[in-house]
Short mmCIF file of C-alpha atoms and ligand atoms in Angstrom, two decimals:
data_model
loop_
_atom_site.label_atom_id
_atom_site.label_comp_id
_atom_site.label_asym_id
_atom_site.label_seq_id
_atom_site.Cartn_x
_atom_site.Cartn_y
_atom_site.Cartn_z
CA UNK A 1 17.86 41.86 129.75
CA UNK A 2 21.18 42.63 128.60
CA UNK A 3 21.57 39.47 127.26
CA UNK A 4 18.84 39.31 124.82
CA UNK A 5 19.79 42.80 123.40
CA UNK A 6 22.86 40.79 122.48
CA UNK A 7 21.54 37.48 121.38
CA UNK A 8 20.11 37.55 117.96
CA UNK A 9 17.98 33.60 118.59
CA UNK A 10 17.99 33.16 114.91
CA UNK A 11 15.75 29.39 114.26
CA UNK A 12 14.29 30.35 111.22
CA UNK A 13 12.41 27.91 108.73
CA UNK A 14 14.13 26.01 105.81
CA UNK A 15 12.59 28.79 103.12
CA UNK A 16 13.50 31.92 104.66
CA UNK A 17 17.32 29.49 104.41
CA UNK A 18 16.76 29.21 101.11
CA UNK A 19 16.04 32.42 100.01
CA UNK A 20 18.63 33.39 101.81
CA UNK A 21 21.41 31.26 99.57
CA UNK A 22 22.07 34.15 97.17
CA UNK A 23 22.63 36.41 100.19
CA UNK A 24 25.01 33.38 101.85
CA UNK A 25 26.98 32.83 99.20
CA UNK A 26 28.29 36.15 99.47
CA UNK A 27 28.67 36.37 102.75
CA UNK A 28 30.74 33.29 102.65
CA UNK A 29 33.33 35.29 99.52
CA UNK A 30 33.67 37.63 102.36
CA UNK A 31 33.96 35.99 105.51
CA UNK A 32 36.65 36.81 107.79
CA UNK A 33 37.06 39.61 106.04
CA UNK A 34 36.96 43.56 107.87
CA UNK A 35 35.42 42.10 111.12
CA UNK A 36 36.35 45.36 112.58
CA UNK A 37 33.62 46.81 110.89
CA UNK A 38 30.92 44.24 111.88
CA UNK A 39 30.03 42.02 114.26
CA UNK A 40 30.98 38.17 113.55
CA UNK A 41 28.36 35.87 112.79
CA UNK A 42 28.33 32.79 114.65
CA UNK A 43 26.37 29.77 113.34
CA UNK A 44 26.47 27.43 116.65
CA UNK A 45 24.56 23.86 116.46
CA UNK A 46 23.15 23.61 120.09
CA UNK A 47 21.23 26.50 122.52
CA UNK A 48 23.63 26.17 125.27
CA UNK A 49 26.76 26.90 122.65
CA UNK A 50 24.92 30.18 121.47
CA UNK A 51 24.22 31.01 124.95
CA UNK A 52 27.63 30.90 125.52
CA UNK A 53 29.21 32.56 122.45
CA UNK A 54 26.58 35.49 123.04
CA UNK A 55 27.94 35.64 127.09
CA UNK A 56 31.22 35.55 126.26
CA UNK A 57 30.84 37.66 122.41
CA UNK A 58 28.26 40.19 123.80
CA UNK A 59 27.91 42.90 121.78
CA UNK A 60 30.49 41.74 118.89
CA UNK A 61 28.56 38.45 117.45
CA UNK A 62 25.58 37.76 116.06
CA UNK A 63 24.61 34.19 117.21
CA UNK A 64 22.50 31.45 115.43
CA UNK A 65 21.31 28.61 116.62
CA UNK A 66 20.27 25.64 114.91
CA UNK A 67 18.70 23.63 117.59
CA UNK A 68 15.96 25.14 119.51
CA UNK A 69 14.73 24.47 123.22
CA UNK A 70 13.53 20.75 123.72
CA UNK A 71 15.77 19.39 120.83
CA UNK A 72 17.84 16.34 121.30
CA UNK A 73 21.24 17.08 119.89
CA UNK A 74 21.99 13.19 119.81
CA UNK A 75 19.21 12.46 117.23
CA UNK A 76 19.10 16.07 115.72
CA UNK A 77 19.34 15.63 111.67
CA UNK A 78 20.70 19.11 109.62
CA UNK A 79 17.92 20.78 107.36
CA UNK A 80 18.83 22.18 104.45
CA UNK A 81 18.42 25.62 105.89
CA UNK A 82 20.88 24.35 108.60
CA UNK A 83 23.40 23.96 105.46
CA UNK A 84 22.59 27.76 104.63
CA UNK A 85 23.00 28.88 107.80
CA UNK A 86 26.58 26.68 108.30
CA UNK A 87 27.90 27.87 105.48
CA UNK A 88 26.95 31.66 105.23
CA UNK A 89 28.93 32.05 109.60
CA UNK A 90 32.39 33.45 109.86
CA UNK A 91 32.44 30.64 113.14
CA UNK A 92 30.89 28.03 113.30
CA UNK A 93 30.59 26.45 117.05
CA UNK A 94 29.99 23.13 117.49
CA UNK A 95 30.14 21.08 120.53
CA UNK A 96 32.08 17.65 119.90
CA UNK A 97 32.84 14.55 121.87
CA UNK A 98 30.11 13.40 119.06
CA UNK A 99 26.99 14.69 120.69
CA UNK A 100 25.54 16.19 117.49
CA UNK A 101 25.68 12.57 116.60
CA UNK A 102 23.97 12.84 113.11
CA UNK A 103 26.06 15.58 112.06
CA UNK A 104 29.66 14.86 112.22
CA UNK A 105 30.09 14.26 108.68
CA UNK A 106 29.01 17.77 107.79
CA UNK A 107 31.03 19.40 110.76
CA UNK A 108 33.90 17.58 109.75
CA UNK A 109 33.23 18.69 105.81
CA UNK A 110 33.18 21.87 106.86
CA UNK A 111 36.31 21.70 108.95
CA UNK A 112 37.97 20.52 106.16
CA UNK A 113 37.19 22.45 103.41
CA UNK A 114 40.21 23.97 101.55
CA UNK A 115 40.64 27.04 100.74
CA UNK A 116 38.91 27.49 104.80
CA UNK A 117 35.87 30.23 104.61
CA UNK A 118 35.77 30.66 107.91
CA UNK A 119 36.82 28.42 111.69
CA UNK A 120 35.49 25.33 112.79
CA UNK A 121 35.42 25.03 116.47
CA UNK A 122 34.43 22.28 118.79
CA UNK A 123 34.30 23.28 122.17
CA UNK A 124 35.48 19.87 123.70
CA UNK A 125 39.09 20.70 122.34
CA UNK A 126 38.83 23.15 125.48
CA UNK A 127 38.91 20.52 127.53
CA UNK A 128 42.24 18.33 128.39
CA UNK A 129 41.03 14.74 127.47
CA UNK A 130 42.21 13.65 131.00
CA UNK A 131 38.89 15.48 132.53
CA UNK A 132 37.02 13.43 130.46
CA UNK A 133 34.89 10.52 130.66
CA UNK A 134 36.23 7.65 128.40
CA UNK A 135 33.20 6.25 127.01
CA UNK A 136 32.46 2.55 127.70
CA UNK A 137 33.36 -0.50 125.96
CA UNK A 138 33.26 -1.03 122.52
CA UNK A 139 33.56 2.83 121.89
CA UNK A 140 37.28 3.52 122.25
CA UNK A 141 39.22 6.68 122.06
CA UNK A 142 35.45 8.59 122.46
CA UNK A 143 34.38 10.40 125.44
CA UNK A 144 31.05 11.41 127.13
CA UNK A 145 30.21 14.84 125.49
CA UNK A 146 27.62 15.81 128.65
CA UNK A 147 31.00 17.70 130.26
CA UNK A 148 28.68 21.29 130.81
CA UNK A 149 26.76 19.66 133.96
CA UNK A 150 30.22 20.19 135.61
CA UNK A 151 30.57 24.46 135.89
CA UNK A 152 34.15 24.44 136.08
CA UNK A 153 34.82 22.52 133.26
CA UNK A 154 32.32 24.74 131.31
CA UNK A 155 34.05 27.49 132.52
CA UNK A 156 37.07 26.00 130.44
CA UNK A 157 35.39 25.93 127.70
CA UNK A 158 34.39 29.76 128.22
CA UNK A 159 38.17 30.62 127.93
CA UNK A 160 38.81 28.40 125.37
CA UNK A 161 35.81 30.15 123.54
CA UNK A 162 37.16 33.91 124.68
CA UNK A 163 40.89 32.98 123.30
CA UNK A 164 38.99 31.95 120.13
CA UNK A 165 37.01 34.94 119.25
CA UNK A 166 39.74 37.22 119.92
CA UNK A 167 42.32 35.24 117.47
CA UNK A 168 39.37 35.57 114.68
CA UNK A 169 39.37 39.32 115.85
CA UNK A 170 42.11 40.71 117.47
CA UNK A 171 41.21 44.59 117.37
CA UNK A 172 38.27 43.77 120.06
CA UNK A 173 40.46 41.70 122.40
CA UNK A 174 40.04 44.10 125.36
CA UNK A 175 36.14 43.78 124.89
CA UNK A 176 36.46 39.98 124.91
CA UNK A 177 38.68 39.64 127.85
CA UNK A 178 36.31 42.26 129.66
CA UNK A 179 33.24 39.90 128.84
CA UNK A 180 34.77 36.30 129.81
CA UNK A 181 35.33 37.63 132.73
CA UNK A 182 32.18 39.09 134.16
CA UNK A 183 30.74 35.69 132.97
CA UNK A 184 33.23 33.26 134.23
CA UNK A 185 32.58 35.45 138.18
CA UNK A 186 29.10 34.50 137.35
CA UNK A 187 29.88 30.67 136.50
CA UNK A 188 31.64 30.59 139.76
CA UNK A 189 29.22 31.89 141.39
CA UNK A 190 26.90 29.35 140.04
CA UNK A 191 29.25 26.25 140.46
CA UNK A 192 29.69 27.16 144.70
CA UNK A 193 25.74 27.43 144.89
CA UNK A 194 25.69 24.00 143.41
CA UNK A 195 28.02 22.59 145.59
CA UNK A 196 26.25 24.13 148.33
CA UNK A 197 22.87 23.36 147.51
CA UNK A 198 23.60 19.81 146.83
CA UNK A 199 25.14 19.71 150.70
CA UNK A 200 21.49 20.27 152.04
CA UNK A 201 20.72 16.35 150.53
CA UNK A 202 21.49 13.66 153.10
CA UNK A 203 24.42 11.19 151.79
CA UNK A 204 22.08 8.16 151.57
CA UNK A 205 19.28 10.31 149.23
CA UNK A 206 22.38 11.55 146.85
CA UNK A 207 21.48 9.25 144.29
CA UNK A 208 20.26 10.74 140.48
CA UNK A 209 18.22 9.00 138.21
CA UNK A 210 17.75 10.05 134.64
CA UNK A 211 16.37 8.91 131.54
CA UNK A 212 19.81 9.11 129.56
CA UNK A 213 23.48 8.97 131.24
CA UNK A 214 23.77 12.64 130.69
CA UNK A 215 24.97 13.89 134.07
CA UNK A 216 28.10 11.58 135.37
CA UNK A 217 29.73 15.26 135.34
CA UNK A 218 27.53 16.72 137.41
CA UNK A 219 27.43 13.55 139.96
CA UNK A 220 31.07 13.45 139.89
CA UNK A 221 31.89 17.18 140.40
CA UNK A 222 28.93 17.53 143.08
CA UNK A 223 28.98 14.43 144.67
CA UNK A 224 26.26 12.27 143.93
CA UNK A 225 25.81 8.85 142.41
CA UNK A 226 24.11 8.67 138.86
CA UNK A 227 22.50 6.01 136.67
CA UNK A 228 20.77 6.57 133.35
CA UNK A 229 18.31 4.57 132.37
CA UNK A 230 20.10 5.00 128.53
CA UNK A 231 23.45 4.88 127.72
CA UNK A 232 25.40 8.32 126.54
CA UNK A 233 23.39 8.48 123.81
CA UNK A 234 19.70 8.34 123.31
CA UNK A 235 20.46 6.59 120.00
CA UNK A 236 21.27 3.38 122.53
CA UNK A 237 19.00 0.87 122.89
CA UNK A 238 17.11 0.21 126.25
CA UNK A 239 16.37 -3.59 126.32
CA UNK A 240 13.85 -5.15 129.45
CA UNK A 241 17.27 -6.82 131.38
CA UNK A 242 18.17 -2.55 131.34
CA UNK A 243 14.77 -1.62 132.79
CA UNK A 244 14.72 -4.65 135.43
CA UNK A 245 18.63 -4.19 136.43
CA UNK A 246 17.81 -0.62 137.10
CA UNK A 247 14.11 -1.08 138.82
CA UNK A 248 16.16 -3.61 141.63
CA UNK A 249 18.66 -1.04 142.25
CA UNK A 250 16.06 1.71 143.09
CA UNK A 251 14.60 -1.21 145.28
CA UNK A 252 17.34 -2.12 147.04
CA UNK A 253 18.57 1.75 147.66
CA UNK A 254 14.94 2.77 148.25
CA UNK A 255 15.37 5.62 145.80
CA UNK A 256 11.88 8.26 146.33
CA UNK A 257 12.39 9.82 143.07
CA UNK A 258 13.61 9.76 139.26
CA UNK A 259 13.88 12.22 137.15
CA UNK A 260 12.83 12.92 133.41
CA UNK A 261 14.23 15.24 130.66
CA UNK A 262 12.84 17.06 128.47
CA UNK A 263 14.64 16.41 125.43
CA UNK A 264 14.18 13.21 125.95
CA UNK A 265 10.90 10.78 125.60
CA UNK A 266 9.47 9.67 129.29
CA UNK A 267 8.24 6.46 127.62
CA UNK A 268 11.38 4.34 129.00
CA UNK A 269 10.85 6.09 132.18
CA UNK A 270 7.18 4.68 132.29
CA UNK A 271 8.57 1.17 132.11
CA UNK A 272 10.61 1.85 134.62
CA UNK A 273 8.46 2.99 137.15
CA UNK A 274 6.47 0.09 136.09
CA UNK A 275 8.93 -2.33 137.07
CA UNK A 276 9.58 -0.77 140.81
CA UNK A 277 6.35 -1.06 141.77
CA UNK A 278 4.39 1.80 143.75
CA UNK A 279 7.14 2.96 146.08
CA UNK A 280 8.85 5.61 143.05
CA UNK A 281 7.71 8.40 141.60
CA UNK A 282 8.75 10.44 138.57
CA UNK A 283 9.39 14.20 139.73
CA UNK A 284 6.61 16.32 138.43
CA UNK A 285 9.19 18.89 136.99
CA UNK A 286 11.52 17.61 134.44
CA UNK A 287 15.24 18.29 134.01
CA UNK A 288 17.10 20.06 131.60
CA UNK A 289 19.86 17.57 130.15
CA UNK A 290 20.72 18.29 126.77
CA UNK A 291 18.92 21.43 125.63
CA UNK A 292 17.68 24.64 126.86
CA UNK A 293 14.02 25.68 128.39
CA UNK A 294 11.72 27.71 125.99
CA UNK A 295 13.05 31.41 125.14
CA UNK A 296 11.57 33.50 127.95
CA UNK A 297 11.37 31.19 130.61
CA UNK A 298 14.31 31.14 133.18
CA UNK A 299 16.21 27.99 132.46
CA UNK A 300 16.81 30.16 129.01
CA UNK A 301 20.09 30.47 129.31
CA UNK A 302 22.68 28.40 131.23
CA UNK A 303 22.96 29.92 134.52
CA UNK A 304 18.90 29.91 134.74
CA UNK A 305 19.22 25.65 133.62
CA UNK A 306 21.81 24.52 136.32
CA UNK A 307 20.08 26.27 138.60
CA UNK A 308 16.63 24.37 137.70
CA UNK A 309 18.29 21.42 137.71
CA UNK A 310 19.77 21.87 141.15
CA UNK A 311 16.15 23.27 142.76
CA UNK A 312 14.70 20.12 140.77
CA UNK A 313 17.04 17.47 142.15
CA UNK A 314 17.30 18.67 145.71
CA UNK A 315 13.29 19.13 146.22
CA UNK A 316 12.50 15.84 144.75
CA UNK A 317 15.32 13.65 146.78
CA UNK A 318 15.54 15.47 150.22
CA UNK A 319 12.92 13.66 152.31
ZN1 LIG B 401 22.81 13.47 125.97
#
């Protein structure tokens, strides 16, 4: 796959990060520096972000990621190999909107670091605040960072990500243009299937449950209703009067089916299903909220997770 040629998936352990320091700190002296003659090396914090740098960047960067498949970006604590790998990337690529929760301080370090060794880049500034979900009370001036559920707005954030990589390296702009794109035909692509395949739900049945308030995006672009049994964050507490408001609106809307993740514990989701009674059942396939499947297997990449997701949520709600 053309992809993989192109994707250099590097999670390595802590020690290989340390004994890579020497090598870093060089790399660092020199960063930004003759990126004609090399590719650039992206350090980005979540799977989906180096998907997308190595879609849009192809043959030109040399992607990093420091969150594997299954990781939860909300909880997700920096290693000190992480700090190696941060520091030693002409880019880094972070995602914003404060869903690598646990690591704003040392984004925001970086970001800030005079003289600048290389750009800081959160892909929410893509997105015109306006398109965003204000988060809920008593978190003002925040938004919900779960915006990639919605294909056109990730499709912003493609652009925004194509206009970046050629400012860092203007002699390859035709190669960047010529990437974006093939991949933004392929995101539309992908966001009409959606559209279509949620249309084969009846209206009543359009109704998404999910252990964290992850996909208002996709609900809202694609037309269904969503509750999550968290809040925004899987940092948020779930308390019993959560669990028992929820349970009496599956009741009363005599939801069939809810829906796990699998960055995210099903223990809630137990509860839950506890608290309905016998008529729900948890869909034997989980969905894909905040992190890629396992390298290999088709929800791998971004395209191969929507379209999971969709498969997943139309076979378990259409009677
Ligand atoms: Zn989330």
């Amino acid at each position: 796959m053309k992809r993989l040629l192109s994707f250099a998936w590097l999670v390595v352990g802590g020690a290989v990060g340390c004994l890579l320091m020497s090598g870093c700190q060089r790399s660092t002296t020199h960063a930004r520096t003759d990126l004609t003659q090399r590719p650039i090396s992206v350090t980005c914090t979540t799977g989906l972000l180096a998907d997308l740098v190595s879609q849009v960047g192809g043959s030109r960067v040399q992607v990093t990621a420091l969150m594997g498949p299954g990781i939860d970006p909300h909880q997700y604590r920096p290693s000190a190999g992480d700090q190696a790998r941060l520091h030693q990337a002409d880019l880094i690529i972070y995602h914003g909107l404060h869903l690598e929760g646990k690591m704003v301080d040392v984004l925001e370090r970086l970001g800030q670091r005079q003289p600048s060794k290389q750009k800081v880049v959160a892909v929410a500034s893509f997105i015109p605040t306006d398109l965003l979900r204000p988060a809920s009370e008593g978190f003002e001036g925040t938004y919900d960072p779960h915006f990639w559920f919605d294909v056109t707005l990730w499709m912003r954030a493609a652009a925004g990500l194509r206009d970046t990589l050629i400012e860092l390296d203007p002699a390859h702009t035709d190669h960047y243009r010529q990437q974006s794109a093939a991949y933004l035909a392929k995101l539309e692509q992908l966001h009409q299937e959606v559209q279509a395949k949620v249309q084969t739900i009846p209206p009543p049945q359009r109704v998404l449950i999910t252990a964290h308030d992850a996909f208002y995006y996709f609900g809202q672009r694609y037309g269904l209703e969503v509750r999550g049994l968290q809040g925004i964050s899987t940092a948020s507490e779930t308390s019993t009067r959560d669990v028992q408001a929820l349970a009496k609106f599956i009741r009363e809307r005599r939801i069939r089916t809810i829906f796990a993740e699998t960055s995210v514990p099903e223990q809630h989701l137990r509860a839950l299903l506890q608290a309905v009674g016998g008529e729900v059942r948890l869909s034997p396939v989980p969905l894909y909220s905040d992190a890629l499947g396992e390298l290999g297997t088709p929800a791998d990449n971004y395209l191969g997770m929507i379209r999971h997701n969709v498969d997943t949520i139309v076979a378990g709600l259409r009677p």
